[in-house]
């Protein structure tokens, strides 16, 4: 019966050559070569093929990195940065109105310890000196801040700095600004930037923290015990109630976080996405409990959160544990330099060389972004510096970029521009790619075309689940299929039908590789 009804179609109008039924009841359609080519023509004509059918009109605030301004960014922050940036680019591509935000915890004990650490270095105290804070910061960057403070304030001649309240306040403000500028500069090496910045201190100053406390009290969501104020967070699914104000009158760290997320809601964002390290897992329930306790109709899934595992760095088969400058971890900047083949972040400055290292840093940036996006966030990742430096097929980012360079070379040899090719293939879909054609796809051609035509479903999954690693997987598979096709097929041949077919395939692959590498913040070179 199926064959009977399908047979009623005119042969020229069918999308398939044949259809069959196989046990235990599968229906197999054998799609025409011309059908696939016409769909491929339509695909290459789209500016952002695969993403255009996903329409979103919502506003969403994406918060990521949000490092304390107490030291250089580390490799975990690098993972957050590229995840947040890639997800933001993807959401923007499908129509979301995106705000990228960085939240600074610029208040609390860690800032006090930062100020005291710099003050101790100003006085020349070492880590073991009785005046050096027990929970202080010991990296060489603290000495850099102290030296810069002296230079800016013209106090290089001063040998003794008294521990006055005003001086410590000035040191803290200077140190925070110093580190914020450095963090922004390091993020720029990854091509990561933000639309806005939020400061924890601002929510104390504008009264929003007090408003949170007062509202929760009014709603009977708090209680006093042992001279501390507690949140009834178990009312909202937490495993135990949580202290909000300690017996000494200081706030626990999640209280300003509740105020911050209330501020997001007040600003009109009904959807929020946070990207944080897995060590923040315990904070999620507390913040959501606080938000629900405010009784302001805030969604229970506000904010949505992606938690990522930390990153280890390997070089010469061994773990790279820390740098002297940071004290106890590999910095984001060091990771980029190592991936570029530059061992020292101050390479050009320290040696007085004038060589432009930006091309090398661009390669390092591409490797860092590609590698850190290539795994699910919840999986641990060992970053292999030696692999990142390789210019061979072993290096996955090189492998994908090389596919684009190969495709670009073929297109250049065709002596037509991208716009000319778009018009050319649009016309071909009305002429050469209609009717019955004797030549079928070979296996390499067919696998590659089906890979291209399957991309819209990949784009849908990537968007729906906030999973840029799925896009990386796809690009690797596409590059693999393309290299097989390239190695086994002569493309610019004399036979017009074969040349048109293969040039269309190459053009389609090049467009997808370029559009989606750039969407991930990675270069798509035209020659390598």
Short mmCIF file of C-alpha atoms in Angstrom, two decimals:
data_model
loop_
_atom_site.label_atom_id
_atom_site.label_comp_id
_atom_site.label_asym_id
_atom_site.label_seq_id
_atom_site.Cartn_x
_atom_site.Cartn_y
_atom_site.Cartn_z
CA UNK A 1 0.00 0.00 0.00
CA UNK A 2 2.83 2.37 0.86
CA UNK A 3 4.56 1.77 -2.46
CA UNK A 4 1.26 2.23 -4.25
CA UNK A 5 0.61 5.67 -2.79
CA UNK A 6 4.18 6.86 -3.13
CA UNK A 7 4.15 5.67 -6.71
CA UNK A 8 1.41 8.18 -7.53
CA UNK A 9 3.97 11.01 -7.38
CA UNK A 10 5.48 12.11 -10.66
CA UNK A 11 8.99 10.76 -10.96
CA UNK A 12 10.39 14.26 -11.59
CA UNK A 13 8.74 15.60 -8.41
CA UNK A 14 9.98 12.91 -6.05
CA UNK A 15 12.68 13.64 -3.52
CA UNK A 16 13.85 10.05 -3.64
CA UNK A 17 14.89 7.45 -6.18
CA UNK A 18 13.32 4.51 -4.43
CA UNK A 19 11.68 3.38 -1.22
CA UNK A 20 11.72 -0.06 0.37
CA UNK A 21 10.44 -1.86 3.45
CA UNK A 22 12.93 -3.89 5.49
CA UNK A 23 12.34 -6.25 8.39
CA UNK A 24 11.10 -5.86 11.04
CA UNK A 25 9.27 -2.86 9.58
CA UNK A 26 11.73 -0.14 8.65
CA UNK A 27 10.95 2.15 5.72
CA UNK A 28 14.05 3.15 3.76
CA UNK A 29 14.02 6.19 1.47
CA UNK A 30 16.86 6.56 -1.01
CA UNK A 31 17.16 10.30 -1.53
CA UNK A 32 18.10 11.57 -4.98
CA UNK A 33 21.50 13.14 -5.54
CA UNK A 34 19.76 16.17 -7.06
CA UNK A 35 17.55 16.52 -3.98
CA UNK A 36 20.58 16.63 -1.68
CA UNK A 37 22.34 19.12 -3.94
CA UNK A 38 19.35 21.42 -4.05
CA UNK A 39 19.08 21.34 -0.25
CA UNK A 40 22.80 22.06 -0.11
CA UNK A 41 22.32 25.04 -2.44
CA UNK A 42 19.65 26.39 -0.09
CA UNK A 43 21.92 25.81 2.89
CA UNK A 44 24.91 27.74 1.52
CA UNK A 45 22.61 30.62 0.57
CA UNK A 46 21.73 31.21 4.24
CA UNK A 47 23.95 33.72 6.03
CA UNK A 48 23.93 31.68 9.23
CA UNK A 49 22.83 28.26 8.08
CA UNK A 50 21.30 26.12 10.82
CA UNK A 51 20.65 28.95 13.26
CA UNK A 52 17.99 30.85 11.33
CA UNK A 53 15.14 28.50 12.24
CA UNK A 54 15.74 28.97 15.99
CA UNK A 55 13.91 32.16 16.89
CA UNK A 56 14.17 33.59 20.41
CA UNK A 57 13.04 37.02 21.54
CA UNK A 58 13.77 36.81 25.28
CA UNK A 59 16.17 38.84 27.39
CA UNK A 60 18.75 36.91 29.34
CA UNK A 61 21.62 38.01 31.56
CA UNK A 62 24.64 35.73 31.47
CA UNK A 63 27.04 36.00 34.41
CA UNK A 64 30.46 34.38 34.23
CA UNK A 65 34.03 34.63 35.51
CA UNK A 66 32.98 36.90 38.44
CA UNK A 67 36.38 36.45 40.07
CA UNK A 68 37.25 38.10 43.35
CA UNK A 69 39.54 41.09 42.70
CA UNK A 70 42.23 39.56 44.88
CA UNK A 71 44.60 38.05 42.33
CA UNK A 72 45.24 37.12 38.69
CA UNK A 73 42.70 34.97 36.87
CA UNK A 74 43.49 31.25 36.83
CA UNK A 75 42.78 28.46 34.34
CA UNK A 76 39.40 27.76 35.94
CA UNK A 77 38.40 31.34 35.18
CA UNK A 78 39.59 30.74 31.60
CA UNK A 79 37.13 27.86 31.29
CA UNK A 80 34.33 30.05 32.62
CA UNK A 81 35.30 32.87 30.30
CA UNK A 82 35.19 30.86 27.08
CA UNK A 83 32.03 29.00 28.13
CA UNK A 84 30.21 32.22 28.95
CA UNK A 85 31.42 34.01 25.85
CA UNK A 86 30.57 31.15 23.48
CA UNK A 87 27.13 30.60 24.99
CA UNK A 88 26.43 34.33 24.82
CA UNK A 89 27.44 34.45 21.15
CA UNK A 90 25.23 31.45 20.37
CA UNK A 91 22.22 32.89 22.21
CA UNK A 92 22.73 36.23 20.43
CA UNK A 93 22.88 34.42 17.08
CA UNK A 94 19.39 32.96 17.57
CA UNK A 95 17.83 36.24 18.69
CA UNK A 96 18.22 36.53 22.46
CA UNK A 97 18.89 39.98 23.87
CA UNK A 98 22.03 39.27 25.86
CA UNK A 99 23.76 41.11 28.67
CA UNK A 100 27.17 39.71 29.64
CA UNK A 101 27.92 40.58 33.24
CA UNK A 102 30.87 40.24 35.63
CA UNK A 103 30.11 40.35 39.36
CA UNK A 104 32.90 41.53 41.65
CA UNK A 105 32.96 40.43 45.29
CA UNK A 106 34.73 43.60 46.35
CA UNK A 107 33.72 43.43 50.01
CA UNK A 108 34.35 41.09 52.91
CA UNK A 109 37.31 39.44 54.60
CA UNK A 110 39.18 38.59 51.41
CA UNK A 111 39.41 42.30 50.54
CA UNK A 112 40.60 43.10 54.05
CA UNK A 113 43.34 40.48 53.68
CA UNK A 114 44.28 41.86 50.26
CA UNK A 115 44.77 45.33 51.73
CA UNK A 116 46.79 44.02 54.67
CA UNK A 117 48.93 41.88 52.35
CA UNK A 118 49.85 44.88 50.20
CA UNK A 119 50.44 47.00 53.30
CA UNK A 120 52.84 44.33 54.63
CA UNK A 121 54.76 44.30 51.34
CA UNK A 122 54.95 48.10 51.39
CA UNK A 123 56.80 47.73 54.67
CA UNK A 124 59.04 45.00 53.31
CA UNK A 125 57.58 42.27 55.54
CA UNK A 126 57.94 38.69 54.31
CA UNK A 127 55.40 35.87 54.61
CA UNK A 128 56.61 34.81 58.04
CA UNK A 129 56.60 38.28 59.63
CA UNK A 130 54.18 38.64 62.53
CA UNK A 131 52.50 41.59 60.80
CA UNK A 132 51.80 39.60 57.63
CA UNK A 133 48.13 38.40 57.71
CA UNK A 134 47.79 34.64 58.29
CA UNK A 135 45.23 34.42 55.46
CA UNK A 136 47.12 36.90 53.29
CA UNK A 137 48.04 36.66 49.61
CA UNK A 138 51.63 35.63 48.96
CA UNK A 139 52.13 35.75 45.20
CA UNK A 140 54.64 38.08 43.62
CA UNK A 141 51.79 40.14 42.21
CA UNK A 142 51.30 41.60 45.72
CA UNK A 143 54.81 43.05 45.51
CA UNK A 144 53.94 44.48 42.08
CA UNK A 145 50.86 46.19 43.52
CA UNK A 146 52.90 47.60 46.41
CA UNK A 147 55.59 48.95 44.06
CA UNK A 148 52.96 50.49 41.77
CA UNK A 149 51.21 52.07 44.77
CA UNK A 150 54.49 53.70 45.79
CA UNK A 151 55.18 54.97 42.27
CA UNK A 152 51.69 56.36 41.66
CA UNK A 153 51.57 58.06 45.04
CA UNK A 154 55.21 59.23 44.85
CA UNK A 155 56.10 57.62 48.16
CA UNK A 156 59.04 55.48 47.05
CA UNK A 157 61.18 57.13 49.73
CA UNK A 158 58.86 56.07 52.56
CA UNK A 159 60.22 53.11 54.54
CA UNK A 160 57.51 52.80 57.19
CA UNK A 161 53.75 52.80 56.48
CA UNK A 162 51.56 53.10 59.53
CA UNK A 163 48.44 50.93 59.66
CA UNK A 164 45.94 53.79 59.61
CA UNK A 165 42.30 53.30 58.56
CA UNK A 166 42.63 55.82 55.71
CA UNK A 167 45.83 54.29 54.36
CA UNK A 168 44.35 50.77 54.39
CA UNK A 169 41.23 52.08 52.65
CA UNK A 170 43.39 53.72 49.97
CA UNK A 171 45.45 50.55 49.55
CA UNK A 172 42.34 48.39 49.17
CA UNK A 173 40.82 50.69 46.57
CA UNK A 174 44.10 50.90 44.65
CA UNK A 175 44.63 47.12 44.79
CA UNK A 176 41.12 46.34 43.59
CA UNK A 177 41.46 48.72 40.64
CA UNK A 178 44.92 47.35 39.82
CA UNK A 179 43.66 43.78 39.73
CA UNK A 180 40.46 44.63 37.87
CA UNK A 181 42.48 46.28 35.11
CA UNK A 182 44.81 43.29 34.97
CA UNK A 183 41.90 40.83 34.83
CA UNK A 184 40.29 42.77 31.99
CA UNK A 185 43.58 42.80 30.08
CA UNK A 186 44.01 39.04 30.54
CA UNK A 187 40.44 38.39 29.38
CA UNK A 188 41.12 40.51 26.30
CA UNK A 189 43.79 37.96 25.33
CA UNK A 190 40.89 35.50 25.02
CA UNK A 191 38.73 38.06 23.17
CA UNK A 192 36.34 38.08 26.12
CA UNK A 193 34.60 41.27 27.19
CA UNK A 194 31.53 42.25 29.19
CA UNK A 195 28.58 44.58 28.76
CA UNK A 196 28.34 45.47 32.44
CA UNK A 197 29.98 45.00 35.81
CA UNK A 198 28.25 44.66 39.19
CA UNK A 199 29.92 45.35 42.53
CA UNK A 200 29.03 43.56 45.75
CA UNK A 201 29.81 46.75 47.68
CA UNK A 202 27.11 48.63 45.77
CA UNK A 203 24.34 46.50 47.32
CA UNK A 204 25.45 47.48 50.80
CA UNK A 205 25.61 51.14 49.79
CA UNK A 206 22.22 51.28 48.02
CA UNK A 207 20.43 49.41 50.82
CA UNK A 208 19.44 46.33 48.80
CA UNK A 209 21.14 43.95 51.26
CA UNK A 210 19.17 45.52 54.12
CA UNK A 211 15.99 45.29 52.04
CA UNK A 212 16.58 41.56 51.53
CA UNK A 213 17.06 41.02 55.27
CA UNK A 214 14.01 43.12 56.21
CA UNK A 215 11.76 41.44 53.63
CA UNK A 216 12.75 37.94 54.72
CA UNK A 217 12.08 38.90 58.36
CA UNK A 218 8.70 40.36 57.41
CA UNK A 219 7.80 37.18 55.52
CA UNK A 220 8.68 35.04 58.56
CA UNK A 221 11.50 33.30 56.71
CA UNK A 222 14.15 33.96 59.38
CA UNK A 223 14.78 33.10 63.01
CA UNK A 224 17.36 33.93 65.69
CA UNK A 225 19.55 31.24 67.24
CA UNK A 226 22.80 31.60 69.16
CA UNK A 227 22.75 35.38 68.56
CA UNK A 228 22.76 34.83 64.78
CA UNK A 229 20.05 35.42 62.17
CA UNK A 230 19.16 32.30 60.17
CA UNK A 231 17.30 31.78 56.91
CA UNK A 232 14.65 29.05 56.85
CA UNK A 233 16.20 27.67 53.69
CA UNK A 234 14.86 24.16 54.38
CA UNK A 235 11.42 25.56 53.47
CA UNK A 236 12.75 25.75 49.91
CA UNK A 237 14.55 22.44 49.53
CA UNK A 238 17.91 23.15 51.18
CA UNK A 239 19.31 20.37 53.36
CA UNK A 240 19.62 22.67 56.39
CA UNK A 241 18.91 26.23 57.46
CA UNK A 242 21.65 28.80 56.85
CA UNK A 243 23.13 31.67 58.84
CA UNK A 244 22.62 35.09 57.23
CA UNK A 245 24.05 37.39 59.91
CA UNK A 246 26.67 35.96 62.25
CA UNK A 247 26.81 36.66 65.98
CA UNK A 248 29.49 39.32 65.36
CA UNK A 249 27.12 41.22 63.06
CA UNK A 250 28.85 40.36 59.79
CA UNK A 251 26.96 38.94 56.82
CA UNK A 252 27.60 35.50 55.37
CA UNK A 253 28.72 35.56 51.75
CA UNK A 254 25.45 34.40 50.15
CA UNK A 255 23.39 37.33 51.48
CA UNK A 256 24.76 39.94 49.02
CA UNK A 257 24.41 37.25 46.31
CA UNK A 258 20.66 37.17 47.00
CA UNK A 259 20.59 40.98 46.74
CA UNK A 260 22.54 40.81 43.47
CA UNK A 261 20.12 38.35 41.91
CA UNK A 262 17.16 40.36 43.15
CA UNK A 263 18.73 43.29 41.34
CA UNK A 264 18.84 41.22 38.13
CA UNK A 265 15.12 40.53 38.48
CA UNK A 266 14.38 44.21 39.22
CA UNK A 267 16.31 45.18 36.07
CA UNK A 268 13.79 43.20 34.02
CA UNK A 269 15.64 39.95 33.43
CA UNK A 270 13.23 37.08 33.87
CA UNK A 271 15.89 34.66 32.66
CA UNK A 272 19.38 34.47 34.05
CA UNK A 273 22.24 32.06 33.41
CA UNK A 274 25.21 31.75 35.76
CA UNK A 275 28.42 29.91 34.87
CA UNK A 276 30.39 29.02 37.98
CA UNK A 277 32.90 26.56 39.35
CA UNK A 278 31.58 23.36 40.89
CA UNK A 279 32.68 24.63 44.32
CA UNK A 280 29.68 26.98 44.17
CA UNK A 281 27.23 24.07 44.24
CA UNK A 282 26.27 24.65 47.87
CA UNK A 283 25.55 28.31 47.25
CA UNK A 284 22.84 27.64 44.67
CA UNK A 285 20.20 26.36 47.09
CA UNK A 286 20.86 29.20 49.52
CA UNK A 287 20.54 31.91 46.90
CA UNK A 288 17.39 30.38 45.42
CA UNK A 289 15.91 29.91 48.90
CA UNK A 290 16.58 33.56 49.67
CA UNK A 291 14.99 34.68 46.41
CA UNK A 292 11.90 32.53 46.95
CA UNK A 293 11.59 33.74 50.54
CA UNK A 294 11.25 37.33 49.26
CA UNK A 295 7.84 36.37 47.81
CA UNK A 296 8.30 38.54 44.72
CA UNK A 297 7.09 35.97 42.13
CA UNK A 298 10.64 35.17 41.11
CA UNK A 299 10.79 31.97 39.05
CA UNK A 300 12.02 28.89 40.89
CA UNK A 301 14.52 28.22 38.09
CA UNK A 302 16.02 31.71 38.45
CA UNK A 303 18.92 31.68 37.95
CA UNK A 304 19.79 28.69 35.77
CA UNK A 305 23.34 27.54 36.48
CA UNK A 306 26.11 25.69 34.66
CA UNK A 307 28.75 24.30 37.00
CA UNK A 308 32.14 23.39 35.61
CA UNK A 309 34.99 21.30 36.99
CA UNK A 310 38.46 22.72 37.32
CA UNK A 311 41.28 22.43 34.81
CA UNK A 312 44.71 20.90 35.25
CA UNK A 313 47.61 21.85 33.00
CA UNK A 314 50.15 19.36 31.68
CA UNK A 315 53.47 19.99 29.99
CA UNK A 316 56.05 17.36 29.09
CA UNK A 317 53.71 14.80 30.62
CA UNK A 318 53.77 16.45 34.06
CA UNK A 319 51.32 18.65 35.91
CA UNK A 320 52.11 22.36 35.92
CA UNK A 321 51.17 23.21 39.50
CA UNK A 322 51.73 26.92 39.94
CA UNK A 323 53.64 30.00 38.93
CA UNK A 324 55.83 32.17 41.11
CA UNK A 325 53.76 35.23 40.30
CA UNK A 326 50.41 33.80 41.41
CA UNK A 327 51.81 31.79 44.27
CA UNK A 328 49.73 28.63 43.94
CA UNK A 329 48.08 28.26 40.53
CA UNK A 330 48.57 28.59 36.77
CA UNK A 331 47.17 31.89 35.53
CA UNK A 332 44.92 32.42 32.53
CA UNK A 333 47.61 34.54 30.89
CA UNK A 334 50.26 31.88 31.42
CA UNK A 335 48.01 29.27 29.82
CA UNK A 336 47.67 31.38 26.67
CA UNK A 337 51.40 32.02 26.50
CA UNK A 338 52.24 28.36 27.06
CA UNK A 339 49.78 27.34 24.32
CA UNK A 340 51.43 29.89 22.03
CA UNK A 341 54.86 28.35 22.59
CA UNK A 342 55.95 31.31 24.74
CA UNK A 343 57.12 30.20 28.15
CA UNK A 344 57.06 33.62 29.80
CA UNK A 345 54.15 36.08 29.78
CA UNK A 346 56.70 38.91 29.81
CA UNK A 347 58.65 37.37 26.90
CA UNK A 348 58.96 40.49 24.74
CA UNK A 349 59.29 42.97 27.60
CA UNK A 350 61.86 41.05 29.64
CA UNK A 351 64.16 40.52 26.69
CA UNK A 352 63.65 43.92 25.14
CA UNK A 353 62.68 42.30 21.86
CA UNK A 354 60.61 44.12 19.26
CA UNK A 355 59.19 40.98 17.66
CA UNK A 356 55.42 41.08 17.24
CA UNK A 357 54.13 38.10 19.20
CA UNK A 358 50.43 38.78 18.51
CA UNK A 359 50.18 36.06 15.79
CA UNK A 360 51.53 33.52 18.28
CA UNK A 361 49.15 34.74 20.98
CA UNK A 362 46.25 34.45 18.52
CA UNK A 363 47.14 30.79 17.97
CA UNK A 364 47.39 30.28 21.71
CA UNK A 365 44.00 31.94 22.19
CA UNK A 366 42.44 29.67 19.55
CA UNK A 367 43.86 26.57 21.21
CA UNK A 368 42.72 27.61 24.69
CA UNK A 369 39.20 28.40 23.53
CA UNK A 370 38.86 25.24 21.42
CA UNK A 371 40.27 22.90 24.07
CA UNK A 372 38.26 24.36 26.96
CA UNK A 373 35.05 24.22 24.91
CA UNK A 374 35.64 20.66 23.75
CA UNK A 375 34.43 18.94 26.93
CA UNK A 376 31.23 19.01 28.92
CA UNK A 377 31.60 21.58 31.72
CA UNK A 378 30.88 18.99 34.40
CA UNK A 379 33.86 16.85 33.35
CA UNK A 380 37.39 17.41 34.58
CA UNK A 381 39.81 18.53 31.92
CA UNK A 382 43.57 18.10 31.60
CA UNK A 383 44.92 20.78 29.27
CA UNK A 384 47.85 19.37 27.26
CA UNK A 385 50.13 22.29 26.43
CA UNK A 386 52.35 20.16 24.16
CA UNK A 387 49.32 19.11 22.08
CA UNK A 388 48.11 22.71 21.84
CA UNK A 389 51.44 23.75 20.32
CA UNK A 390 51.51 21.06 17.61
CA UNK A 391 50.98 22.01 13.97
CA UNK A 392 49.68 18.62 12.91
CA UNK A 393 46.50 16.58 12.66
CA UNK A 394 47.02 15.43 16.25
CA UNK A 395 45.99 18.90 17.41
CA UNK A 396 42.18 19.08 17.04
CA UNK A 397 42.01 22.86 16.58
CA UNK A 398 44.71 22.71 13.89
CA UNK A 399 42.82 19.83 12.25
CA UNK A 400 39.58 21.84 12.01
CA UNK A 401 41.27 25.08 10.94
CA UNK A 402 43.27 23.18 8.31
CA UNK A 403 40.01 21.87 6.84
CA UNK A 404 38.86 25.46 6.37
CA UNK A 405 42.22 26.46 4.87
CA UNK A 406 42.01 23.58 2.40
CA UNK A 407 38.44 24.48 1.41
CA UNK A 408 39.42 28.13 1.03
CA UNK A 409 42.31 27.16 -1.25
CA UNK A 410 39.95 25.25 -3.57
CA UNK A 411 37.53 28.17 -3.65
CA UNK A 412 40.37 30.55 -4.50
CA UNK A 413 41.44 28.27 -7.35
CA UNK A 414 37.90 28.40 -8.76
CA UNK A 415 38.57 32.10 -9.51
CA UNK A 416 35.17 33.17 -8.12
CA UNK A 417 34.41 35.31 -5.09
CA UNK A 418 32.06 34.18 -2.31
CA UNK A 419 29.26 36.37 -3.67
CA UNK A 420 29.80 35.09 -7.20
CA UNK A 421 29.65 31.52 -5.93
CA UNK A 422 26.41 32.21 -4.05
CA UNK A 423 24.78 33.51 -7.22
CA UNK A 424 26.29 30.71 -9.27
CA UNK A 425 24.92 27.95 -7.05
CA UNK A 426 21.54 29.64 -6.77
CA UNK A 427 21.30 29.52 -10.54
CA UNK A 428 22.59 25.94 -10.67
CA UNK A 429 19.74 24.80 -8.43
CA UNK A 430 17.36 25.92 -11.18
CA UNK A 431 19.30 24.36 -14.06
CA UNK A 432 22.07 21.77 -13.65
CA UNK A 433 20.75 20.34 -10.37
CA UNK A 434 17.26 19.56 -11.70
CA UNK A 435 15.97 16.46 -13.41
CA UNK A 436 17.59 13.04 -13.41
CA UNK A 437 21.35 12.82 -13.33
CA UNK A 438 23.31 9.65 -13.95
CA UNK A 439 26.09 10.18 -11.42
CA UNK A 440 25.54 9.26 -7.77
CA UNK A 441 27.54 10.47 -4.80
CA UNK A 442 30.49 8.35 -3.82
CA UNK A 443 30.70 7.45 -0.11
CA UNK A 444 32.98 10.35 0.86
CA UNK A 445 30.73 12.85 -0.94
CA UNK A 446 27.56 11.39 0.53
CA UNK A 447 28.89 11.32 4.11
CA UNK A 448 30.02 14.93 3.85
CA UNK A 449 26.76 16.21 2.35
CA UNK A 450 24.67 14.43 4.98
CA UNK A 451 26.93 15.89 7.68
CA UNK A 452 26.30 19.40 6.35
CA UNK A 453 22.55 18.88 5.99
CA UNK A 454 22.33 17.53 9.54
CA UNK A 455 23.71 20.71 11.08
CA UNK A 456 20.37 22.44 11.92
CA UNK A 457 19.56 19.70 14.45
CA UNK A 458 23.00 20.16 16.04
CA UNK A 459 22.38 23.92 16.29
CA UNK A 460 19.01 23.29 17.94
CA UNK A 461 20.53 20.97 20.58
CA UNK A 462 23.43 23.34 21.26
CA UNK A 463 21.02 26.22 21.88
CA UNK A 464 18.42 24.32 23.89
CA UNK A 465 20.95 22.80 26.28
CA UNK A 466 23.62 25.54 26.42
CA UNK A 467 26.18 23.04 25.11
CA UNK A 468 28.90 24.58 22.94
CA UNK A 469 30.91 21.35 23.25
CA UNK A 470 28.36 19.74 20.91
CA UNK A 471 29.27 22.35 18.30
CA UNK A 472 32.97 21.54 18.75
CA UNK A 473 32.23 17.82 18.29
CA UNK A 474 30.31 18.59 15.11
CA UNK A 475 33.09 20.72 13.63
CA UNK A 476 35.62 17.97 14.33
CA UNK A 477 33.41 15.40 12.61
CA UNK A 478 32.81 17.76 9.68
CA UNK A 479 36.56 18.38 9.32
CA UNK A 480 37.23 14.64 9.42
CA UNK A 481 34.67 13.97 6.68
CA UNK A 482 36.05 16.83 4.61
CA UNK A 483 39.67 15.67 4.83
CA UNK A 484 38.60 12.18 3.65
CA UNK A 485 36.69 13.73 0.76
CA UNK A 486 39.55 16.09 -0.13
CA UNK A 487 42.14 13.31 -0.11
CA UNK A 488 40.07 11.05 -2.36
CA UNK A 489 38.44 13.49 -4.79
CA UNK A 490 39.76 15.77 -7.48
CA UNK A 491 37.48 18.77 -7.32
CA UNK A 492 38.14 21.22 -10.15
CA UNK A 493 37.85 18.65 -12.96
CA UNK A 494 36.85 19.15 -16.59
CA UNK A 495 33.49 17.42 -16.26
CA UNK A 496 31.11 20.28 -15.46
CA UNK A 497 28.58 18.22 -13.49
CA UNK A 498 31.23 16.71 -11.23
CA UNK A 499 33.04 20.02 -10.77
CA UNK A 500 29.84 21.86 -9.84
CA UNK A 501 28.79 19.14 -7.43
CA UNK A 502 32.14 19.01 -5.63
CA UNK A 503 32.71 22.75 -5.60
CA UNK A 504 29.30 23.19 -4.00
CA UNK A 505 30.21 20.70 -1.30
CA UNK A 506 33.50 22.48 -0.62
CA UNK A 507 31.80 25.85 -0.50
CA UNK A 508 29.15 24.57 1.93
CA UNK A 509 31.78 23.10 4.24
CA UNK A 510 33.85 26.29 4.18
CA UNK A 511 30.82 28.41 5.09
CA UNK A 512 29.86 26.21 8.05
CA UNK A 513 33.41 25.97 9.37
CA UNK A 514 33.99 29.72 9.14
CA UNK A 515 30.64 30.78 10.61
CA UNK A 516 30.83 28.42 13.55
CA UNK A 517 34.51 28.74 14.39
CA UNK A 518 33.94 32.49 14.59
CA UNK A 519 30.85 31.86 16.73
CA UNK A 520 33.13 30.03 19.16
CA UNK A 521 35.63 32.92 19.06
CA UNK A 522 38.19 30.96 17.03
CA UNK A 523 39.92 32.11 13.85
CA UNK A 524 39.16 30.43 10.51
CA UNK A 525 42.41 30.95 8.53
CA UNK A 526 42.30 30.81 4.74
CA UNK A 527 45.83 29.42 4.51
CA UNK A 528 48.12 27.56 6.88
#
